[in-house]
Short mmCIF file of C-alpha atoms in Angstrom, two decimals:
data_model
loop_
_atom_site.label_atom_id
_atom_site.label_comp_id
_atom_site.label_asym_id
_atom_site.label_seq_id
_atom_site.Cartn_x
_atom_site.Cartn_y
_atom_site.Cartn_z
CA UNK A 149 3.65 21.83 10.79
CA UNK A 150 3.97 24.89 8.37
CA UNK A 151 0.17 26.61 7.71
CA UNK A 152 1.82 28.52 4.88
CA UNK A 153 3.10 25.65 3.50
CA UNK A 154 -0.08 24.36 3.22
CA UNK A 155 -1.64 27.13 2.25
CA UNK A 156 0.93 27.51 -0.29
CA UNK A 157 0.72 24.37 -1.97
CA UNK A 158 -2.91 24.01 -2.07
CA UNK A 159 -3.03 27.36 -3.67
CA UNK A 160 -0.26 26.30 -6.29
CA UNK A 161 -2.99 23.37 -6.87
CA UNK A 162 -5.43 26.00 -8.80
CA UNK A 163 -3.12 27.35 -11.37
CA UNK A 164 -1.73 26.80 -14.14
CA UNK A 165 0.35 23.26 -15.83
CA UNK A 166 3.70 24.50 -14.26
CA UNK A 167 1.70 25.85 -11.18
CA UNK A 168 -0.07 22.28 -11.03
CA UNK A 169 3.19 20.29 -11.08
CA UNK A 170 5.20 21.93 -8.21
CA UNK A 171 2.20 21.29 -6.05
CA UNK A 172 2.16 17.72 -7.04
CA UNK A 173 5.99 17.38 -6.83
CA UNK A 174 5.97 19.29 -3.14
CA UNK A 175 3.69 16.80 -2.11
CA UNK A 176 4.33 13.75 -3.69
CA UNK A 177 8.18 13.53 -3.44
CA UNK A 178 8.12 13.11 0.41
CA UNK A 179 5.40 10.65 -0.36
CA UNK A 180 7.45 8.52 -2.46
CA UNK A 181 10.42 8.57 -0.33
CA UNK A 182 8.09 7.43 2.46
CA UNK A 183 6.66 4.53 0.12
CA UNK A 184 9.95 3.46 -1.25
CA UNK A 185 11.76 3.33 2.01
CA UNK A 186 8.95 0.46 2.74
CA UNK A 187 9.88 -1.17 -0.32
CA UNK A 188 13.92 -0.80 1.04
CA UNK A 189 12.11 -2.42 4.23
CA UNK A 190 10.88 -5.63 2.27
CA UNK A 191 13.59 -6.55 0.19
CA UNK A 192 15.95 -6.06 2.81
CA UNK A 193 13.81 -8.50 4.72
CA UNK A 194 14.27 -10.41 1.36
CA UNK A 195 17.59 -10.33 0.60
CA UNK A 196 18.89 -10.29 4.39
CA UNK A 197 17.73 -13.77 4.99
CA UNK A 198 18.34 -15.15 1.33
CA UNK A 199 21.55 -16.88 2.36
CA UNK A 200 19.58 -19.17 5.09
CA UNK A 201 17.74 -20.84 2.24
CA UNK A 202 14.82 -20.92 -0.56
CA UNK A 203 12.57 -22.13 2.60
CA UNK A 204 13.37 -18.88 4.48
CA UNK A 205 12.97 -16.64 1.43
CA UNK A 206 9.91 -18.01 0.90
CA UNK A 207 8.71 -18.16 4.40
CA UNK A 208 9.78 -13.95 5.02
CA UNK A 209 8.54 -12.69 1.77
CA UNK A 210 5.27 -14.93 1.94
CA UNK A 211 4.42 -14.03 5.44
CA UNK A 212 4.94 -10.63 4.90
CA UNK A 213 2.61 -10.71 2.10
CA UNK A 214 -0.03 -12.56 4.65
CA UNK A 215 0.56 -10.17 7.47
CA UNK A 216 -0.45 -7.78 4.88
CA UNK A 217 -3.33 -9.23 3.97
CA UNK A 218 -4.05 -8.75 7.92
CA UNK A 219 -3.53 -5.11 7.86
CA UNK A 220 -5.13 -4.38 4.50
CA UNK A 221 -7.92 -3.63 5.92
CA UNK A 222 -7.60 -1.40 8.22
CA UNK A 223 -5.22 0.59 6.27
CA UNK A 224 -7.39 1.10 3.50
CA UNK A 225 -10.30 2.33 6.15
CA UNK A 226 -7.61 4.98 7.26
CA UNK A 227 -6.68 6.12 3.91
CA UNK A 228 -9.92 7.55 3.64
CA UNK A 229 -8.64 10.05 6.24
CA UNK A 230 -7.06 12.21 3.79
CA UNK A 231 -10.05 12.38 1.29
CA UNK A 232 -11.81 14.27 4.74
CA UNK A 233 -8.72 16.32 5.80
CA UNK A 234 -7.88 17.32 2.55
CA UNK A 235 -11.43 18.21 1.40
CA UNK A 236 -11.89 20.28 4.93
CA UNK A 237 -8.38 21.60 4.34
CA UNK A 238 -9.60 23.07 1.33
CA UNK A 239 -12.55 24.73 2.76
CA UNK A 240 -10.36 26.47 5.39
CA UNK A 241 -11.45 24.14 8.28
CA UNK A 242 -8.61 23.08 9.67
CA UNK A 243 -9.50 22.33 13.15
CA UNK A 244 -12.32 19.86 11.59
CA UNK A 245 -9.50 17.66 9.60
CA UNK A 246 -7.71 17.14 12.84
CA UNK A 247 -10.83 14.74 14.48
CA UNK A 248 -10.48 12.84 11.48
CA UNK A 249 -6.84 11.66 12.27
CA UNK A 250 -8.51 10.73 15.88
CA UNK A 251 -11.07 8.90 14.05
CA UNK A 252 -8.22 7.26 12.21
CA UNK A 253 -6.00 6.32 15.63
CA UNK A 254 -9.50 4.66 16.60
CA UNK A 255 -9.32 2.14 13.73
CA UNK A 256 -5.97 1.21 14.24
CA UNK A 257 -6.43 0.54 17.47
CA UNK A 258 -9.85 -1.67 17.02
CA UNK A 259 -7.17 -3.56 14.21
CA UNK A 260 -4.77 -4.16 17.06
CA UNK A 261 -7.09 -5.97 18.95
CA UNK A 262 -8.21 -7.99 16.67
CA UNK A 263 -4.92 -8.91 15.43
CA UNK A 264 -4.24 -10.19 19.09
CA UNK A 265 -7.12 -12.31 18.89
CA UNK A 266 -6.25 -14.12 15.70
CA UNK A 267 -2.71 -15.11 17.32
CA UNK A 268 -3.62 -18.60 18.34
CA UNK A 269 -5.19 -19.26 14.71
CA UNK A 270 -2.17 -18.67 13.01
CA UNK A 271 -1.10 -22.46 13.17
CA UNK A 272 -4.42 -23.71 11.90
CA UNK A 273 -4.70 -21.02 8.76
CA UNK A 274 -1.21 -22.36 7.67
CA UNK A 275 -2.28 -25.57 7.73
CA UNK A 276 -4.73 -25.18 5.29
CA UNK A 277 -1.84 -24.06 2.66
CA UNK A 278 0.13 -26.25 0.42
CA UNK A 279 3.61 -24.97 2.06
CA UNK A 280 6.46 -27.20 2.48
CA UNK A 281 6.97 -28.15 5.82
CA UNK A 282 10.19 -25.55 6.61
CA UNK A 283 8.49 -22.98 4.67
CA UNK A 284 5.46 -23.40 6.93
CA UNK A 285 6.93 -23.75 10.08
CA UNK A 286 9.63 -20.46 9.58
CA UNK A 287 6.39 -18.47 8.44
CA UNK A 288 4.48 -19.41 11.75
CA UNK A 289 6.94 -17.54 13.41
CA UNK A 290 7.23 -14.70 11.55
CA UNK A 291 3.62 -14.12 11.37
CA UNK A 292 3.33 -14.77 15.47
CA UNK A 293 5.48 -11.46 15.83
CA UNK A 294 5.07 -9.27 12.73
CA UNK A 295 1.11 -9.43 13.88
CA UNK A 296 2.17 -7.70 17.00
CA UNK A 297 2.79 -4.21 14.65
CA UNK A 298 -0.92 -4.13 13.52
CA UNK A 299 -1.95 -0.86 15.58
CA UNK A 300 1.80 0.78 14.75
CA UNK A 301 1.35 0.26 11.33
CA UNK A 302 -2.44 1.34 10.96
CA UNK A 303 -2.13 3.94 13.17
CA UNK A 304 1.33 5.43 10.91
CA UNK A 305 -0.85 5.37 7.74
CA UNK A 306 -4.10 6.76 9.65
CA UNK A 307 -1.38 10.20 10.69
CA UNK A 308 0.16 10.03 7.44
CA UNK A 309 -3.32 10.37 5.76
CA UNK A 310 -4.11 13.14 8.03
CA UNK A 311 -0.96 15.01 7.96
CA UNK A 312 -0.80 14.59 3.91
CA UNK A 313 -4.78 15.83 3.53
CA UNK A 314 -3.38 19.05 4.86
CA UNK A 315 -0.47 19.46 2.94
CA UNK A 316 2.26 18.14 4.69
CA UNK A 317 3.70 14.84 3.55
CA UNK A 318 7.10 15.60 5.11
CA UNK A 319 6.24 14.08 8.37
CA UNK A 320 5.17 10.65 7.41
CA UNK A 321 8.49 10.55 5.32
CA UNK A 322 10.51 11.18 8.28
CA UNK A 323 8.52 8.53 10.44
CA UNK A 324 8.95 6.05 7.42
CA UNK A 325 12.81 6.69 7.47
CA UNK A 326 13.02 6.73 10.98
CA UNK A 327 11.53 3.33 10.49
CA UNK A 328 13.64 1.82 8.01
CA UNK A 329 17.07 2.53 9.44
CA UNK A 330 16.12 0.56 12.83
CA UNK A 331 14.51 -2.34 10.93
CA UNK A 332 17.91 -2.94 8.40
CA UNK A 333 19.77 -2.10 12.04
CA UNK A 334 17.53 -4.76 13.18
CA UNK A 335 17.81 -7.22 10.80
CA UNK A 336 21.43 -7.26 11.05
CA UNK A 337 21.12 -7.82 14.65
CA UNK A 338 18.45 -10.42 14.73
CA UNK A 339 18.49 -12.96 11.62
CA UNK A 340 21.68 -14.23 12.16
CA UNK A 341 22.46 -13.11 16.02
CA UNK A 342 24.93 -10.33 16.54
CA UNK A 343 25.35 -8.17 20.01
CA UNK A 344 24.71 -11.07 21.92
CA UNK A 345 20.92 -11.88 20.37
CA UNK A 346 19.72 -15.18 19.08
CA UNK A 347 19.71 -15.89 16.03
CA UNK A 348 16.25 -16.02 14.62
CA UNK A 349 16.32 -16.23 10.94
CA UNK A 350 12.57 -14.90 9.88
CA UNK A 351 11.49 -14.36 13.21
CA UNK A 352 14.65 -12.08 13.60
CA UNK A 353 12.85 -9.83 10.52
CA UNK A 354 9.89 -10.14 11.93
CA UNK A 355 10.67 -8.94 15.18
CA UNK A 356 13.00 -5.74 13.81
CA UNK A 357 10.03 -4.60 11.99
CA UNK A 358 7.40 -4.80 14.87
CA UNK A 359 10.12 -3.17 16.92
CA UNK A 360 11.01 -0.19 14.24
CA UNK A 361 7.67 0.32 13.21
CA UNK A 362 6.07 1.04 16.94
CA UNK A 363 8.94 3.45 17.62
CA UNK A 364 8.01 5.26 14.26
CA UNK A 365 4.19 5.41 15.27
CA UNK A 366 4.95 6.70 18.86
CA UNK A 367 7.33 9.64 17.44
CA UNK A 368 4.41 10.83 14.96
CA UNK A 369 1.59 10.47 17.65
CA UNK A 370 3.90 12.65 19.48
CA UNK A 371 3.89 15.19 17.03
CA UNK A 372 -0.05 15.19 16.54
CA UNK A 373 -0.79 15.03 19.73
CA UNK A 374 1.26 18.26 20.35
CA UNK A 375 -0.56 19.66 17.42
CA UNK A 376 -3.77 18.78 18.70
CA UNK A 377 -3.05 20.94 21.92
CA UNK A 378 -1.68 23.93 20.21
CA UNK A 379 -4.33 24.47 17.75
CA UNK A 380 -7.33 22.55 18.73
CA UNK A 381 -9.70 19.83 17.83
CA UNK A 382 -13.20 20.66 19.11
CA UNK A 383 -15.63 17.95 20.35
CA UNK A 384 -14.96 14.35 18.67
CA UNK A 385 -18.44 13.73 17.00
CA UNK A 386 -20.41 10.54 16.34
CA UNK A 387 -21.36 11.14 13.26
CA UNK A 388 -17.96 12.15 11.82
CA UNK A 389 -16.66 8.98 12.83
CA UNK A 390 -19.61 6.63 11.23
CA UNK A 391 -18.95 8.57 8.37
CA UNK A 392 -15.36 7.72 7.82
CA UNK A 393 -16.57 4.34 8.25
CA UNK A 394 -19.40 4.76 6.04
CA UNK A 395 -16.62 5.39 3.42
CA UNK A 396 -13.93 4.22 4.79
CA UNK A 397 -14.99 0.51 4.88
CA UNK A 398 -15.84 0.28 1.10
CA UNK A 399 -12.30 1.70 0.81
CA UNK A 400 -10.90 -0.99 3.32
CA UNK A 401 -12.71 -3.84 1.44
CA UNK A 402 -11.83 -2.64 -1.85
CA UNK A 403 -7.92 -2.97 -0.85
CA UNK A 404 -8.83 -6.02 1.34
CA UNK A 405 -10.50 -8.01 -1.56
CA UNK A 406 -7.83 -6.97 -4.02
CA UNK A 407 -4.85 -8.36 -1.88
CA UNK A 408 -7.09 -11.57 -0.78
CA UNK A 409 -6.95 -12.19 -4.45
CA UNK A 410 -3.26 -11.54 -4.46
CA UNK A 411 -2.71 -13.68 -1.84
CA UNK A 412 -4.82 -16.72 -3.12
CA UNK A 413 -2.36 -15.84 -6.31
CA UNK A 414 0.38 -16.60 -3.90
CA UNK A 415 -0.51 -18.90 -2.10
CA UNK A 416 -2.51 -21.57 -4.00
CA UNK A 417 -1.70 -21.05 -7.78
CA UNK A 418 2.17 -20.60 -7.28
CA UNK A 419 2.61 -22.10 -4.25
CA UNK A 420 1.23 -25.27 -5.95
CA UNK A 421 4.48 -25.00 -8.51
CA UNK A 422 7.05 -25.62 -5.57
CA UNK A 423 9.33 -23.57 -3.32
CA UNK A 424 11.55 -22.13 -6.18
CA UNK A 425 8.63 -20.83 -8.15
CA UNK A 426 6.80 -19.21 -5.15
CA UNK A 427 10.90 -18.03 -4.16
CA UNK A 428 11.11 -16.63 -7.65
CA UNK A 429 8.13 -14.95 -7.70
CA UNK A 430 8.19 -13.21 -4.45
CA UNK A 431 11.57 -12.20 -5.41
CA UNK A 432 9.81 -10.33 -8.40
CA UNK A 433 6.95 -8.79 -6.44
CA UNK A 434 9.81 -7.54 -4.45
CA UNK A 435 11.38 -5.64 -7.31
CA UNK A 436 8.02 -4.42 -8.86
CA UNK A 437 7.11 -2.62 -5.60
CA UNK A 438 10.30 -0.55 -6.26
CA UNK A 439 7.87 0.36 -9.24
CA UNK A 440 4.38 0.46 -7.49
CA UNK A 441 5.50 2.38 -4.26
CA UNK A 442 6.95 5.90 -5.88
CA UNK A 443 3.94 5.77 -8.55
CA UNK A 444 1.50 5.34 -5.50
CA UNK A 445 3.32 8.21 -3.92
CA UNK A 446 2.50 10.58 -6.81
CA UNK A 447 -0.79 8.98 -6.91
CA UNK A 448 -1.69 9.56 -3.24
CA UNK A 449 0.16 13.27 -4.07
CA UNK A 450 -1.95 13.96 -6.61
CA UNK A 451 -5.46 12.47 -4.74
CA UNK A 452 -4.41 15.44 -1.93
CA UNK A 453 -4.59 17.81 -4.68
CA UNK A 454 -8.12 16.50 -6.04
CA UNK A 455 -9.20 16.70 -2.72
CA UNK A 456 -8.30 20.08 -2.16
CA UNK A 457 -9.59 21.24 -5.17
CA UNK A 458 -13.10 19.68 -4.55
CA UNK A 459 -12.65 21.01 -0.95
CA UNK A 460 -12.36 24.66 -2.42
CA UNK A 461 -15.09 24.06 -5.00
CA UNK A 462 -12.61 23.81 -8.15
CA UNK A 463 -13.88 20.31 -9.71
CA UNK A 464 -12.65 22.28 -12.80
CA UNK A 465 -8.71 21.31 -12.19
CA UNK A 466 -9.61 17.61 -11.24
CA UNK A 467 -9.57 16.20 -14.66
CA UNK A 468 -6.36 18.43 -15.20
CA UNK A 469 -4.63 17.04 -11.86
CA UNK A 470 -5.33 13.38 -13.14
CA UNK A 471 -3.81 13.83 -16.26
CA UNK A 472 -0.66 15.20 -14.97
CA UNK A 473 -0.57 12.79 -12.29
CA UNK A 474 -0.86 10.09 -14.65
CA UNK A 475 2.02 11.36 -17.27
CA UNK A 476 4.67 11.37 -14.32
CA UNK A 477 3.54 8.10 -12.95
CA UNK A 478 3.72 6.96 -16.51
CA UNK A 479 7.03 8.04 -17.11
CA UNK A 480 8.34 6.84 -13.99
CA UNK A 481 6.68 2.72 -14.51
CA UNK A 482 7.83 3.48 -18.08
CA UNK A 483 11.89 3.32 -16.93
CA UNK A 484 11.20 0.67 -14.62
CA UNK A 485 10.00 -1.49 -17.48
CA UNK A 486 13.32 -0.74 -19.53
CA UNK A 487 15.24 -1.62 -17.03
CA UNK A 488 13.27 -4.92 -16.56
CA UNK A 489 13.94 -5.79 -20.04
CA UNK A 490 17.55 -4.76 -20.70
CA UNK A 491 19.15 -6.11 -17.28
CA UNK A 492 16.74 -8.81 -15.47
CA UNK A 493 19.86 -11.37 -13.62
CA UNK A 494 21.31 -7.71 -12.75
CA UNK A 495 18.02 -6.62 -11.23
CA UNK A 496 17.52 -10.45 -9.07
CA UNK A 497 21.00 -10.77 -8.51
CA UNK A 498 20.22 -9.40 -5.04
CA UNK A 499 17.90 -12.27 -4.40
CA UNK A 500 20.15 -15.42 -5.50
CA UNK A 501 22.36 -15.81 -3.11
CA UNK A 502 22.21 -19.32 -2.31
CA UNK A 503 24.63 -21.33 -4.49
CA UNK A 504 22.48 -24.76 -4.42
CA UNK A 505 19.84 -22.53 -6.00
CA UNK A 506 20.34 -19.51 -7.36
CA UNK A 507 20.32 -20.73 -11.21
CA UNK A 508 16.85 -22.27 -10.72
CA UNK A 509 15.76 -19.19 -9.01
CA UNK A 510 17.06 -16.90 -11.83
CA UNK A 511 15.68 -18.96 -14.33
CA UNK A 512 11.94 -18.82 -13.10
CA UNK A 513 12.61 -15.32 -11.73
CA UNK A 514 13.56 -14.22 -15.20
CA UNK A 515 10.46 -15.54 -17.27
CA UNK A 516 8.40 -13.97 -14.76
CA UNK A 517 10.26 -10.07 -14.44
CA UNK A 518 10.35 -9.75 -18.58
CA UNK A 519 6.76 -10.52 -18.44
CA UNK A 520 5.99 -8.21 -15.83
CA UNK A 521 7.59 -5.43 -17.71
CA UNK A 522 3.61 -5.16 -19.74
CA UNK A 523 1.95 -4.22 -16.73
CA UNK A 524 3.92 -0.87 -15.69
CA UNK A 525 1.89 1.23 -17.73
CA UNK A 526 -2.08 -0.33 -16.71
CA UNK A 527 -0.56 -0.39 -12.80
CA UNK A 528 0.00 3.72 -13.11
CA UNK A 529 -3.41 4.09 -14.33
CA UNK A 530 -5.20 1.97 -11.84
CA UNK A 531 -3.09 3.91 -8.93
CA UNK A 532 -3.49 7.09 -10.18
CA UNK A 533 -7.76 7.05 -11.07
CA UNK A 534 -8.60 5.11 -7.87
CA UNK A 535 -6.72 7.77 -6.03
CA UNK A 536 -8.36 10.48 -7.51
CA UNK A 537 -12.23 8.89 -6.93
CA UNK A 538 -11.03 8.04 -3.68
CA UNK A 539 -10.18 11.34 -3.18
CA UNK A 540 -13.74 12.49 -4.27
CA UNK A 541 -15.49 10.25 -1.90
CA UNK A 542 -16.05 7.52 -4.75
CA UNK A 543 -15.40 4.25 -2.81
CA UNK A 544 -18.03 2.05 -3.18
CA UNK A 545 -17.43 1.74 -6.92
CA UNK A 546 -13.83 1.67 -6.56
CA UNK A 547 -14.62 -1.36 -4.02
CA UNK A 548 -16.62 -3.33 -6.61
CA UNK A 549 -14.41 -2.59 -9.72
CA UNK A 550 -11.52 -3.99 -7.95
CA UNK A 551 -13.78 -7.18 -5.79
CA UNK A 552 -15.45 -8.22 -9.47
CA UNK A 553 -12.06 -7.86 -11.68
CA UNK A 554 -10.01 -9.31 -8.83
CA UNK A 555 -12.22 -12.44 -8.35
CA UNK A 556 -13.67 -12.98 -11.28
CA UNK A 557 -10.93 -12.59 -13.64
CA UNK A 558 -7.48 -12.62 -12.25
CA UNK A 559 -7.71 -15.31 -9.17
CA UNK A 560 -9.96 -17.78 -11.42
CA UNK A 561 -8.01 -17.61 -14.82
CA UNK A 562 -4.67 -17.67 -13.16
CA UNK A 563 -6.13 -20.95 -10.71
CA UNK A 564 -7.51 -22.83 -14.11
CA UNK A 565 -4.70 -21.82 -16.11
CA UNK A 566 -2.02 -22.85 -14.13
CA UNK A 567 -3.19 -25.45 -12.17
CA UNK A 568 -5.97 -27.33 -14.45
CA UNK A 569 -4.19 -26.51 -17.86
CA UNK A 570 -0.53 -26.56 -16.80
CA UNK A 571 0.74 -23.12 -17.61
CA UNK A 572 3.48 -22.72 -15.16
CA UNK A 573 4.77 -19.35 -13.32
CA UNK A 574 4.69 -17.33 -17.17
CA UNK A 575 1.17 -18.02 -17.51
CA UNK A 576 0.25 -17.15 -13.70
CA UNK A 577 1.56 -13.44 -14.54
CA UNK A 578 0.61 -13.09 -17.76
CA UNK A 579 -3.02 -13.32 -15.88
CA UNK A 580 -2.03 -10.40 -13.71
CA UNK A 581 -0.99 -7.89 -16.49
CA UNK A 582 -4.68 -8.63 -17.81
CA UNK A 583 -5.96 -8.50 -14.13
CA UNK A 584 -4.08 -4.74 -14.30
CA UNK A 585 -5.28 -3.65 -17.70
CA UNK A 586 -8.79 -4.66 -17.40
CA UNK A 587 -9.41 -2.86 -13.96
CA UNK A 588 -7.40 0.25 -15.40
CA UNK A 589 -9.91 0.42 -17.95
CA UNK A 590 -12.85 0.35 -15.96
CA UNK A 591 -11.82 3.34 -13.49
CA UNK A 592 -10.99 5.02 -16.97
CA UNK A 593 -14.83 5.06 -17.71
CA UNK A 594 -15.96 5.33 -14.47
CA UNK A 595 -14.03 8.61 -14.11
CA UNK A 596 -14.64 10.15 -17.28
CA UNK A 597 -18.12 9.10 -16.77
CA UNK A 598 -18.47 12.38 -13.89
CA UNK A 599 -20.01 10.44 -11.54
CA UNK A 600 -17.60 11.39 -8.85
CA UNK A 601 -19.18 14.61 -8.79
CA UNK A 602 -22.20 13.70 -7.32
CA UNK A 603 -20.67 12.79 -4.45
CA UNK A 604 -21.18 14.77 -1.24
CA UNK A 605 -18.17 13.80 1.48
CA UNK A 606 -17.64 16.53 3.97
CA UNK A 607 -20.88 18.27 3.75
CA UNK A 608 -22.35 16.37 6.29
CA UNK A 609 -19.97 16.09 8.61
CA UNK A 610 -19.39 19.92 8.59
CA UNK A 611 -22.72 20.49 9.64
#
């Protein structure tokens, strides 16, 4: 780890336009490599078990989606680690930021036992779902071993928050890489049985990410831990640690509620339309997260940089940072949407591999991409200003915004539209672009509003 790197960029972070964009660039392009090679993780998952079947596409991409839903929470906790780190980076305490990726390690591993726990539940909570039978039984397994990664893949985002707060984002990219190479290795090796393995189908995904993902976390604990001993940590402290959770749950529970809405979206409104629907759908959520990852990369980027700046008592630049964060994330969504609309069969091709039916699938799928193309623009704002008031310690409104919009908005107006009225899988995501437009709007006030600057994080905990 490179102090004048740091030191560099978080200088860069004070000066001018062209000043302010290298240091978001330098810190956000590792970021986005490390987000999209997550996203190369999924629809390999996706597109790796496609020829088995509609029921196993279904069953992989939907229990992935409800193992995230398990380590939402946690993950949004530790991503409050880098509001800390970077805010004590700025002030020059260095040694300070380290205890808060320890504090970080301890939330992961509370997660991991917890997701041990809920192991013999899994049956029961499926049950309760209107999957097929095939669909429900392949995501049983899945779910029974993908669980098993809760602590590796907490604990990667709690040291890639850390590491990231101080101005090094490299490090988490590498892990992430590291990551994906042994999952697609393991995929090949798993779903369909090659090298003498079984074949496991989804559990074969399943079990290549649980596998890839703990060998990631154990390289970067490595590295931290060597850090640790080289430079120092000082006394872990109580109160440091119930203040990460004093704003790290609001975080957590912001994400938490947000994706329990997504996955009531999953799986009760479109699960209720059938197995090519749900198929088609996942297929898209897929593709978008080619979208959402690299603009949450620059949005995490540019939170590091609003951190620092607060940190080093230059609120001045935040409103500056946002912008520019905003107008590359923009830009970026902006292509993505282009593409949606010129080429859609070229961009699900990937995903319709079965013969008996990939014409349904594309025909759902493509209804449902178009439409998706009109929420590019409201998902780079949302990313980018809940970041940034992350960033300043602002969770607890973040936490509602999303909660209030998310329940009260998208998951009841997509539930009576589709399945009271009738509206099908057009008028299920026409509800999420307004889910995405009204919450963009609301962190739009809320920022400009100042209120962030109230907000005391590391004050505290310093003394």
């Amino acid at each position: 780890m490179s102090g004048s790197r740091e030191a560099d960029v978080s200088g860069r972070a004070t000066g001018g336009r062209g000043a302010m964009l290298r240091a978001l660039l330098a810190l956000a392009w590792p970021m986005v490599v490390s987000r999209s090679s997550q996203v190369v993780v999924s629809i390999a998952d996706a597109v790796m078990v496609a020829h088995l079947g509609t029921a196993a596409l279904a069953a992989t991409t939907a229990g992935a989606t409800n193992a995230f839903a398990f380590f939402i929470l946690p993950m949004g906790i530790t991503f409050i680690v880098s509001s800390f780190s970077s805010q004590l980076f700025g002030m020059g305490d260095p040694g300070a930021a380290r205890r808060y990726g320890w504090y970080g390690l301890a939330v992961a591993a509370l997660a991991q036992a917890a997701a041990v726990l809920a192991l013999p539940f899994i049956p029961s909570a499926l049950g309760l779902l209107e999957y097929a039978p095939d669909v429900r039984a392949q995501m049983e397994g899945y779910l029974t071993v993908r669980l098993l990664s809760t602590g590796s893949v907490v604990g990667l985002e709690a040291l890639g928050n850390y590491f990231g707060g101080v101005g090094n984002t490299r490090l988490q990219m590498r892990a992430s890489l590291v990551a994906m190479v042994l999952t697609v290795a393991g995929n090949w090796v798993f779903i369909d049985g090659r090298l003498g393995a079984p074949a496991l189908g989804p559990r074969g995904a399943a079990l290549s990410n649980t596998l890839a993902t703990g060998l990631a976390f154990l390289g970067l604990l490595a590295v931290f831990v060597r850090d640790c001993r080289r430079h120092g940590v000082g006394l872990l402290r109580r109160a440091e640690l119930l203040r990460v959770l004093r704003f790290g749950l609001p975080a957590g529970f912001t994400w938490f509620f947000e994706f329990a809405a997504y996955a009531f979206f999953v799986n009760i409104v479109v699960a209720g339309l059938g197995t090519t629907s749900l198929a088609a759908l996942m297929a898209v959520i897929q593709v978008n997260s080619v979208a959402f990852m690299p603009a949450f990369g620059l949005a995490s980027g540019g939170a590091i940089l609003v951190g620092q700046a607060i940190g080093a008592r230059r609120g001045d630049r935040v409103g500056a940072l946002v912008r520019l964060t905003f107008a590359v994330a923009a830009i970026w969504q902006s292509l993505v949407a282009l593409m949606y609309l010129a080429a859609p069969d070229l961009v699900l091709s990937a995903f319709a591999r079965d013969p008996a039916s990939a014409e349904a699938l594309l025909a759902a799928g493509r209804r449902m991409l178009v439409l998706s193309a009109a929420w590019q623009l409201f998902d780079a704002a949302a990313n980018v200003l809940a970041e940034a008031l992350r960033a300043a310690g602002d969770t607890r409104f973040t936490f509602w915004a999303r909660a209030v919009v998310s329940w009260l908005v998208w998951a009841p107006g997509s539930w009576i539209s589709v399945r009271w009225l009738g509206g099908g899988d057009a008028a299920a995501v026409a509800w999420l672009v307004l889910y995405l437009a009204v919450l963009a709007l609301v962190l739009f006030l809320r920022f400009r509003s100042g209120a962030w600057r109230r907000i005391v994080l590391v004050a505290a905990a310093v003394a």
